[in-house]
Amino acid sequence: MASHSQTMRAMQLHQTGKMVLDRLAFTAEAPIPQPGRGQLRVRVHTCGVCRTDLHTVEGDLDLPRSLPLIPGHQVVGTVDTTGEDVTRHQIGDRVGVGWMNWTCGECDFCRSGLENLCPHARFTGLHVDGGYAEWLLVDERFAYALPAGLSDAAAAPLLCGGVIGYRTLRLSGIEAGGRLGLYGFGASAHQAIQVAVHWGCEVYVFTRSEEHRKLALELGAAWTGDANDIPPESLDAAAIFAPAGWIVARALGHVRPGATVAINAIHMSPIPELPYERIYGERVLRSVANFTRRDAEEFLRLAAEIPIRTEIETFPLTEANHALRKLSASELRAAAVLAVT
Ligand SMILES: [Zn+2]
Ligand SMILES: [Zn+2]
């Protein structure tokens, strides 16, 4: 319910820099945002902590607006106020909010189902204040109904790595029962494997980490190895989750003619020169950028149906710096989620 005061608790970024210092400052006096036309105001229950938040805080991304900024783009909350012309959601609805906060709806990309590529898109926690706070705003088109079976904490990590992992599977062209390679096995891949196993795929997981191979087998992988290993069968599709360019040539070498290798990474080290025969045979190499509403809606339904399990570690809002520092030092054993209200 709306608080009577006009200010809210939030963690704000005033100056970017490496997370050796606390970069987010707690305030109890951030203004509570007021929804404009077509917008919802969401009372935040939980907000996931994503590697992109770390990139934002550390200054790796160009900031499109002035500071202070509130990060956070894996938000679960309840609609508590609606702006004019809101028709899809009502006060009291539980919704999820991800990276896409608004798109223009008019450009060629938006009109052709590629709103994830809209050049005018605004992102949650980058252009628009995000979920490390008690309230945030979102265009109602980008608030997703959440199936009742998902708890507030469990739903948060689905809203970024989970949805993007799902889009990566879609763009890899993997079909039910096919042989799929997953390269790298972080938060996004370990949600993607659960979808692929649910589709009856045979999943081959390539990772250096012994611990990740064990987890992959527990989650239903048919085979695990290192990216330098040759899988026993040639693959129908591959999805790369590790930001290492050298893996591209390996994955192209593992897939059959006509197969797609989809890269799920915002940054990747340069892709070394590769012999043409690696891609000859109509193999396709493509990247994956953001996601569409369709991806989010389909994935959230699937996540509840499967159901997808994610390990989570919760922190109070005021410990967002601590959570980011642990993420930066690879000390998190699970997805970090802030418990906000
Ligand atoms: Zn994210
Ligand atoms: Zn657009």
CSV table of C-alpha atoms and ligand atoms in Angstrom, one decimal:
chain,number,residue,atom,x,y,z
A,1,MET,CA,0.0,0.0,0.0
A,2,ALA,CA,1.1,3.5,-0.7
A,3,SER,CA,3.1,5.1,2.1
A,4,HIS,CA,1.8,8.4,3.5
A,5,SER,CA,5.2,10.1,3.1
A,6,GLN,CA,6.2,11.4,-0.4
A,7,THR,CA,9.7,9.9,-0.2
A,8,MET,CA,10.9,6.3,-0.4
A,9,ARG,CA,13.9,4.2,0.4
A,10,ALA,CA,16.3,3.6,-2.4
A,11,MET,CA,19.9,2.8,-3.3
A,12,GLN,CA,21.3,5.5,-5.6
A,13,LEU,CA,24.3,5.7,-7.8
A,14,HIS,CA,25.9,9.2,-7.6
A,15,GLN,CA,29.2,8.4,-9.2
A,16,THR,CA,30.4,5.4,-11.1
A,17,GLY,CA,33.5,3.5,-10.2
A,18,LYS,CA,34.9,0.1,-9.4
A,19,MET,CA,33.1,-1.8,-6.6
A,20,VAL,CA,36.1,-1.8,-4.4
A,21,LEU,CA,34.2,1.0,-2.7
A,22,ASP,CA,30.4,1.2,-2.0
A,23,ARG,CA,29.1,3.0,-5.0
A,24,LEU,CA,25.4,3.0,-4.1
A,25,ALA,CA,24.2,5.3,-1.3
A,26,PHE,CA,21.2,4.6,0.7
A,27,THR,CA,18.6,7.3,1.0
A,28,ALA,CA,15.2,7.3,2.7
A,29,GLU,CA,14.3,10.5,0.8
A,30,ALA,CA,14.1,9.6,-2.9
A,31,PRO,CA,11.0,11.1,-4.4
A,32,ILE,CA,8.2,8.5,-5.0
A,33,PRO,CA,7.7,8.5,-8.8
A,34,GLN,CA,4.3,9.4,-10.3
A,35,PRO,CA,3.1,7.4,-13.3
A,36,GLY,CA,2.5,9.2,-16.6
A,37,ARG,CA,0.2,8.2,-19.4
A,38,GLY,CA,0.3,4.5,-20.0
A,39,GLN,CA,2.5,3.9,-17.0
A,40,LEU,CA,2.2,1.8,-13.9
A,41,ARG,CA,3.7,2.5,-10.6
A,42,VAL,CA,4.9,-0.7,-9.0
A,43,ARG,CA,5.5,-1.3,-5.3
A,44,VAL,CA,8.7,-3.3,-5.4
A,45,HIS,CA,8.8,-6.6,-3.4
A,46,THR,CA,12.0,-8.1,-4.8
A,47,CYS,CA,14.7,-7.1,-7.2
A,48,GLY,CA,17.4,-9.4,-8.7
A,49,VAL,CA,21.0,-8.3,-8.9
A,50,CYS,CA,22.4,-8.7,-12.4
A,51,ARG,CA,25.8,-8.4,-13.9
A,52,THR,CA,24.5,-5.6,-16.0
A,53,ASP,CA,23.8,-3.6,-12.7
A,54,LEU,CA,27.5,-4.1,-11.9
A,55,HIS,CA,28.5,-2.8,-15.4
A,56,THR,CA,26.2,0.2,-14.8
A,57,VAL,CA,27.6,1.0,-11.4
A,58,GLU,CA,31.2,0.5,-12.5
A,59,GLY,CA,30.8,2.8,-15.5
A,60,ASP,CA,31.2,0.2,-18.2
A,61,LEU,CA,28.0,1.3,-19.9
A,62,ASP,CA,27.5,4.8,-21.2
A,63,LEU,CA,24.9,6.4,-19.0
A,64,PRO,CA,22.2,8.0,-21.1
A,65,ARG,CA,21.0,10.3,-18.3
A,66,SER,CA,22.3,12.3,-15.4
A,67,LEU,CA,22.9,10.8,-11.9
A,68,PRO,CA,21.7,9.9,-9.4
A,69,LEU,CA,20.3,6.7,-10.9
A,70,ILE,CA,18.6,3.8,-9.2
A,71,PRO,CA,19.7,0.5,-10.8
A,72,GLY,CA,17.8,-2.8,-10.9
A,73,HIS,CA,15.9,-4.5,-13.7
A,74,GLN,CA,14.6,-7.8,-12.4
A,75,VAL,CA,11.6,-6.6,-10.4
A,76,VAL,CA,8.7,-8.3,-8.9
A,77,GLY,CA,6.0,-6.1,-7.3
A,78,THR,CA,2.4,-5.0,-7.2
A,79,VAL,CA,0.8,-2.3,-9.3
A,80,ASP,CA,-0.2,0.4,-6.8
A,81,THR,CA,-1.1,3.4,-9.0
A,82,THR,CA,-1.9,3.6,-12.7
A,83,GLY,CA,-1.5,6.5,-15.1
A,84,GLU,CA,-4.0,7.7,-17.6
A,85,ASP,CA,-5.1,5.3,-20.4
A,86,VAL,CA,-3.8,2.2,-18.6
A,87,THR,CA,-6.0,-0.8,-19.7
A,88,ARG,CA,-4.0,-4.0,-19.3
A,89,HIS,CA,-3.3,-4.0,-15.6
A,90,GLN,CA,-5.2,-3.0,-12.5
A,91,ILE,CA,-4.2,-1.9,-9.0
A,92,GLY,CA,-3.2,-4.9,-7.0
A,93,ASP,CA,-1.9,-7.0,-9.9
A,94,ARG,CA,1.4,-8.7,-9.2
A,95,VAL,CA,3.7,-8.1,-12.1
A,96,GLY,CA,7.3,-8.6,-13.2
A,97,VAL,CA,9.4,-5.9,-14.8
A,98,GLY,CA,12.6,-6.5,-16.8
A,99,TRP,CA,15.2,-4.6,-18.8
A,100,MET,CA,12.8,-3.2,-21.4
A,101,ASN,CA,10.9,-0.4,-19.8
A,102,TRP,CA,9.5,1.3,-22.9
A,103,THR,CA,9.8,1.2,-26.7
A,104,CYS,CA,8.5,3.6,-29.3
A,105,GLY,CA,6.0,1.2,-30.9
A,106,GLU,CA,6.4,3.0,-34.2
A,107,CYS,CA,9.8,2.2,-35.7
A,108,ASP,CA,10.3,-0.6,-38.2
A,109,PHE,CA,11.8,-2.8,-35.5
A,110,CYS,CA,8.8,-2.3,-33.2
A,111,ARG,CA,6.4,-2.9,-36.0
A,112,SER,CA,8.0,-6.2,-37.1
A,113,GLY,CA,8.2,-8.0,-33.7
A,114,LEU,CA,11.8,-6.9,-33.1
A,115,GLU,CA,11.1,-4.3,-30.3
A,116,ASN,CA,14.2,-5.6,-28.6
A,117,LEU,CA,16.1,-3.7,-31.3
A,118,CYS,CA,14.1,-0.4,-31.0
A,119,PRO,CA,16.7,2.4,-31.2
A,120,HIS,CA,14.6,4.5,-28.9
A,121,ALA,CA,14.1,1.9,-26.2
A,122,ARG,CA,14.4,2.9,-22.6
A,123,PHE,CA,15.8,0.4,-20.1
A,124,THR,CA,14.9,-0.1,-16.5
A,125,GLY,CA,17.7,0.9,-14.2
A,126,LEU,CA,19.6,2.7,-17.0
A,127,HIS,CA,17.3,5.3,-18.6
A,128,VAL,CA,14.6,5.0,-16.0
A,129,ASP,CA,15.1,4.4,-12.2
A,130,GLY,CA,15.0,0.7,-11.4
A,131,GLY,CA,14.1,-1.7,-8.7
A,132,TYR,CA,16.7,-1.0,-6.0
A,133,ALA,CA,13.9,1.1,-4.4
A,134,GLU,CA,10.4,0.8,-3.0
A,135,TRP,CA,8.7,2.0,-6.2
A,136,LEU,CA,9.4,2.2,-9.9
A,137,LEU,CA,7.6,3.1,-13.1
A,138,VAL,CA,7.1,1.0,-16.2
A,139,ASP,CA,5.1,1.3,-19.4
A,140,GLU,CA,2.2,-1.1,-18.9
A,141,ARG,CA,3.1,-3.0,-22.0
A,142,PHE,CA,6.3,-4.1,-20.4
A,143,ALA,CA,4.8,-5.3,-17.1
A,144,TYR,CA,4.2,-9.1,-17.2
A,145,ALA,CA,1.6,-11.0,-15.3
A,146,LEU,CA,3.3,-13.6,-13.0
A,147,PRO,CA,2.0,-17.1,-12.6
A,148,ALA,CA,0.8,-17.7,-9.0
A,149,GLY,CA,3.2,-20.6,-8.6
A,150,LEU,CA,6.3,-18.4,-8.6
A,151,SER,CA,7.3,-16.7,-5.4
A,152,ASP,CA,8.5,-13.1,-5.4
A,153,ALA,CA,12.0,-14.1,-4.7
A,154,ALA,CA,12.1,-17.0,-7.2
A,155,ALA,CA,10.5,-15.0,-10.0
A,156,ALA,CA,13.2,-12.2,-9.9
A,157,PRO,CA,16.1,-14.0,-11.5
A,158,LEU,CA,13.8,-15.3,-14.3
A,159,LEU,CA,13.2,-11.7,-15.5
A,160,CYS,CA,16.6,-11.2,-17.1
A,161,GLY,CA,19.0,-14.1,-17.6
A,162,GLY,CA,16.0,-16.5,-17.7
A,163,VAL,CA,14.1,-14.6,-20.5
A,164,ILE,CA,17.3,-13.9,-22.5
A,165,GLY,CA,18.3,-17.5,-22.2
A,166,TYR,CA,14.9,-18.5,-23.5
A,167,ARG,CA,15.3,-16.1,-26.5
A,168,THR,CA,18.7,-17.6,-27.1
A,169,LEU,CA,17.2,-21.0,-27.4
A,170,ARG,CA,14.5,-19.8,-29.7
A,171,LEU,CA,17.0,-18.0,-32.0
A,172,SER,CA,19.3,-21.1,-32.0
A,173,GLY,CA,16.5,-22.9,-33.8
A,174,ILE,CA,16.7,-25.9,-31.5
A,175,GLU,CA,13.7,-28.2,-31.9
A,176,ALA,CA,12.1,-30.6,-29.4
A,177,GLY,CA,14.3,-33.7,-29.1
A,178,GLY,CA,17.3,-32.0,-30.8
A,179,ARG,CA,20.9,-32.1,-29.7
A,180,LEU,CA,21.8,-28.7,-28.2
A,181,GLY,CA,25.2,-27.4,-27.0
A,182,LEU,CA,25.5,-24.9,-24.2
A,183,TYR,CA,28.8,-23.2,-23.7
A,184,GLY,CA,29.3,-21.6,-20.3
A,185,PHE,CA,27.1,-22.5,-17.4
A,186,GLY,CA,26.1,-19.4,-15.4
A,187,ALA,CA,22.7,-18.2,-14.2
A,188,SER,CA,21.2,-17.8,-17.7
A,189,ALA,CA,22.4,-21.2,-19.0
A,190,HIS,CA,21.2,-23.1,-16.0
A,191,GLN,CA,17.7,-21.8,-16.6
A,192,ALA,CA,18.0,-22.5,-20.4
A,193,ILE,CA,19.0,-26.2,-19.8
A,194,GLN,CA,15.8,-26.7,-17.8
A,195,VAL,CA,13.8,-25.5,-20.7
A,196,ALA,CA,15.7,-27.6,-23.2
A,197,VAL,CA,15.4,-30.7,-21.1
A,198,HIS,CA,11.7,-30.0,-20.7
A,199,TRP,CA,11.5,-29.9,-24.6
A,200,GLY,CA,13.1,-33.4,-24.6
A,201,CYS,CA,16.4,-32.1,-26.0
A,202,GLU,CA,19.7,-33.9,-25.5
A,203,VAL,CA,21.9,-31.2,-23.9
A,204,TYR,CA,25.7,-31.1,-24.2
A,205,VAL,CA,27.3,-28.6,-21.7
A,206,PHE,CA,30.7,-27.2,-22.2
A,207,THR,CA,32.3,-25.6,-19.1
A,208,ARG,CA,35.7,-25.5,-17.4
A,209,SER,CA,34.2,-25.6,-14.0
A,210,GLU,CA,33.9,-29.0,-12.3
A,211,GLU,CA,31.2,-27.7,-10.1
A,212,HIS,CA,29.2,-26.4,-13.1
A,213,ARG,CA,29.5,-29.8,-14.9
A,214,LYS,CA,28.1,-31.5,-11.8
A,215,LEU,CA,25.2,-29.1,-11.7
A,216,ALA,CA,24.6,-29.6,-15.4
A,217,LEU,CA,24.3,-33.3,-15.0
A,218,GLU,CA,21.9,-32.9,-12.0
A,219,LEU,CA,19.8,-30.7,-14.3
A,220,GLY,CA,19.6,-33.3,-17.0
A,221,ALA,CA,22.6,-32.8,-19.3
A,222,ALA,CA,23.4,-35.8,-21.5
A,223,TRP,CA,27.1,-35.0,-21.6
A,224,THR,CA,29.5,-32.5,-20.1
A,225,GLY,CA,33.0,-31.4,-21.1
A,226,ASP,CA,35.3,-28.5,-21.9
A,227,ALA,CA,34.9,-26.3,-25.0
A,228,ASN,CA,38.1,-27.9,-26.3
A,229,ASP,CA,36.5,-31.4,-26.1
A,230,ILE,CA,34.7,-32.9,-29.2
A,231,PRO,CA,31.2,-33.9,-28.3
A,232,PRO,CA,30.3,-37.6,-29.3
A,233,GLU,CA,27.6,-36.4,-31.7
A,234,SER,CA,27.3,-33.4,-33.9
A,235,LEU,CA,24.9,-30.8,-32.6
A,236,ASP,CA,21.7,-29.4,-34.1
A,237,ALA,CA,22.2,-26.0,-32.4
A,238,ALA,CA,24.5,-24.2,-30.0
A,239,ALA,CA,24.1,-21.4,-27.5
A,240,ILE,CA,27.2,-19.6,-26.2
A,241,PHE,CA,26.8,-18.0,-22.7
A,242,ALA,CA,30.5,-17.4,-22.0
A,243,PRO,CA,31.9,-14.0,-23.3
A,244,ALA,CA,34.9,-15.7,-24.8
A,245,GLY,CA,35.4,-15.2,-28.6
A,246,TRP,CA,37.6,-18.3,-29.0
A,247,ILE,CA,34.6,-20.5,-28.2
A,248,VAL,CA,32.9,-19.4,-31.4
A,249,ALA,CA,35.1,-21.4,-33.7
A,250,ARG,CA,34.8,-24.5,-31.4
A,251,ALA,CA,31.0,-24.3,-31.3
A,252,LEU,CA,30.8,-23.8,-35.1
A,253,GLY,CA,33.0,-27.0,-35.4
A,254,HIS,CA,30.6,-28.9,-33.2
A,255,VAL,CA,27.4,-28.2,-35.0
A,256,ARG,CA,26.0,-29.9,-38.2
A,257,PRO,CA,25.6,-28.1,-41.5
A,258,GLY,CA,22.6,-25.7,-41.4
A,259,ALA,CA,22.8,-25.3,-37.7
A,260,THR,CA,22.8,-22.0,-35.8
A,261,VAL,CA,25.2,-20.9,-33.1
A,262,ALA,CA,23.5,-18.1,-31.0
A,263,ILE,CA,25.6,-15.9,-28.7
A,264,ASN,CA,24.0,-14.7,-25.5
A,265,ALA,CA,26.5,-12.0,-24.4
A,266,ILE,CA,26.5,-8.2,-24.2
A,267,HIS,CA,30.3,-8.1,-24.5
A,268,MET,CA,32.6,-10.7,-25.9
A,269,SER,CA,36.4,-10.9,-26.4
A,270,PRO,CA,37.3,-10.6,-30.1
A,271,ILE,CA,36.4,-13.6,-32.2
A,272,PRO,CA,39.7,-14.9,-33.6
A,273,GLU,CA,40.1,-15.5,-37.3
A,274,LEU,CA,38.5,-18.8,-38.3
A,275,PRO,CA,38.8,-21.0,-41.4
A,276,TYR,CA,35.9,-20.6,-43.7
A,277,GLU,CA,35.0,-24.3,-43.6
A,278,ARG,CA,33.9,-23.8,-40.0
A,279,ILE,CA,30.9,-21.7,-41.2
A,280,TYR,CA,30.5,-23.2,-44.7
A,281,GLY,CA,27.6,-25.7,-44.9
A,282,GLU,CA,25.1,-22.9,-44.2
A,283,ARG,CA,26.0,-22.7,-40.6
A,284,VAL,CA,24.7,-19.4,-39.0
A,285,LEU,CA,26.3,-17.3,-36.3
A,286,ARG,CA,24.1,-14.8,-34.6
A,287,SER,CA,24.0,-12.7,-31.4
A,288,VAL,CA,21.0,-12.2,-29.1
A,289,ALA,CA,20.1,-8.7,-27.8
A,290,ASN,CA,17.6,-8.1,-25.1
A,291,PHE,CA,14.2,-9.7,-25.4
A,292,THR,CA,10.6,-9.0,-26.5
A,293,ARG,CA,7.4,-9.1,-24.6
A,294,ARG,CA,6.6,-12.3,-26.4
A,295,ASP,CA,9.8,-13.9,-25.0
A,296,ALA,CA,9.0,-12.8,-21.5
A,297,GLU,CA,5.4,-13.9,-21.6
A,298,GLU,CA,6.2,-17.3,-23.1
A,299,PHE,CA,9.1,-17.9,-20.8
A,300,LEU,CA,7.3,-17.0,-17.5
A,301,ARG,CA,4.5,-19.4,-18.4
A,302,LEU,CA,7.0,-22.1,-19.1
A,303,ALA,CA,9.0,-21.4,-15.9
A,304,ALA,CA,5.9,-21.9,-13.8
A,305,GLU,CA,4.9,-25.1,-15.7
A,306,ILE,CA,8.3,-26.8,-15.7
A,307,PRO,CA,8.9,-25.5,-12.9
A,308,ILE,CA,12.3,-23.8,-13.3
A,309,ARG,CA,14.4,-23.9,-10.1
A,310,THR,CA,16.9,-21.2,-9.4
A,311,GLU,CA,19.1,-21.0,-6.3
A,312,ILE,CA,18.7,-17.7,-4.7
A,313,GLU,CA,20.4,-15.8,-2.0
A,314,THR,CA,18.5,-12.8,-0.5
A,315,PHE,CA,19.9,-9.6,0.8
A,316,PRO,CA,18.1,-6.6,2.4
A,317,LEU,CA,17.9,-3.5,0.1
A,318,THR,CA,20.5,-1.7,2.2
A,319,GLU,CA,23.0,-4.5,1.4
A,320,ALA,CA,22.9,-4.0,-2.4
A,321,ASN,CA,26.6,-2.9,-2.4
A,322,HIS,CA,27.5,-6.1,-0.6
A,323,ALA,CA,25.6,-8.2,-3.1
A,324,LEU,CA,27.3,-6.4,-6.1
A,325,ARG,CA,30.7,-6.8,-4.6
A,326,LYS,CA,30.1,-10.5,-4.1
A,327,LEU,CA,28.9,-10.8,-7.7
A,328,SER,CA,32.0,-8.9,-8.9
A,329,ALA,CA,34.3,-11.3,-6.9
A,330,SER,CA,32.4,-14.4,-8.2
A,331,GLU,CA,31.6,-15.2,-4.6
A,332,LEU,CA,27.8,-15.7,-5.2
A,333,ARG,CA,26.8,-19.3,-5.3
A,334,ALA,CA,23.3,-18.4,-6.3
A,335,ALA,CA,21.4,-15.5,-7.9
A,336,ALA,CA,21.3,-12.5,-5.6
A,337,VAL,CA,17.9,-11.0,-4.9
A,338,LEU,CA,17.1,-7.9,-2.8
A,339,ALA,CA,14.1,-8.2,-0.5
A,340,VAL,CA,12.7,-4.7,-0.7
A,341,THR,CA,9.3,-4.6,0.9
B,1,ZN,ZN,20.2,-8.3,-16.3
B,2,ZN,ZN,10.7,1.3,-31.8
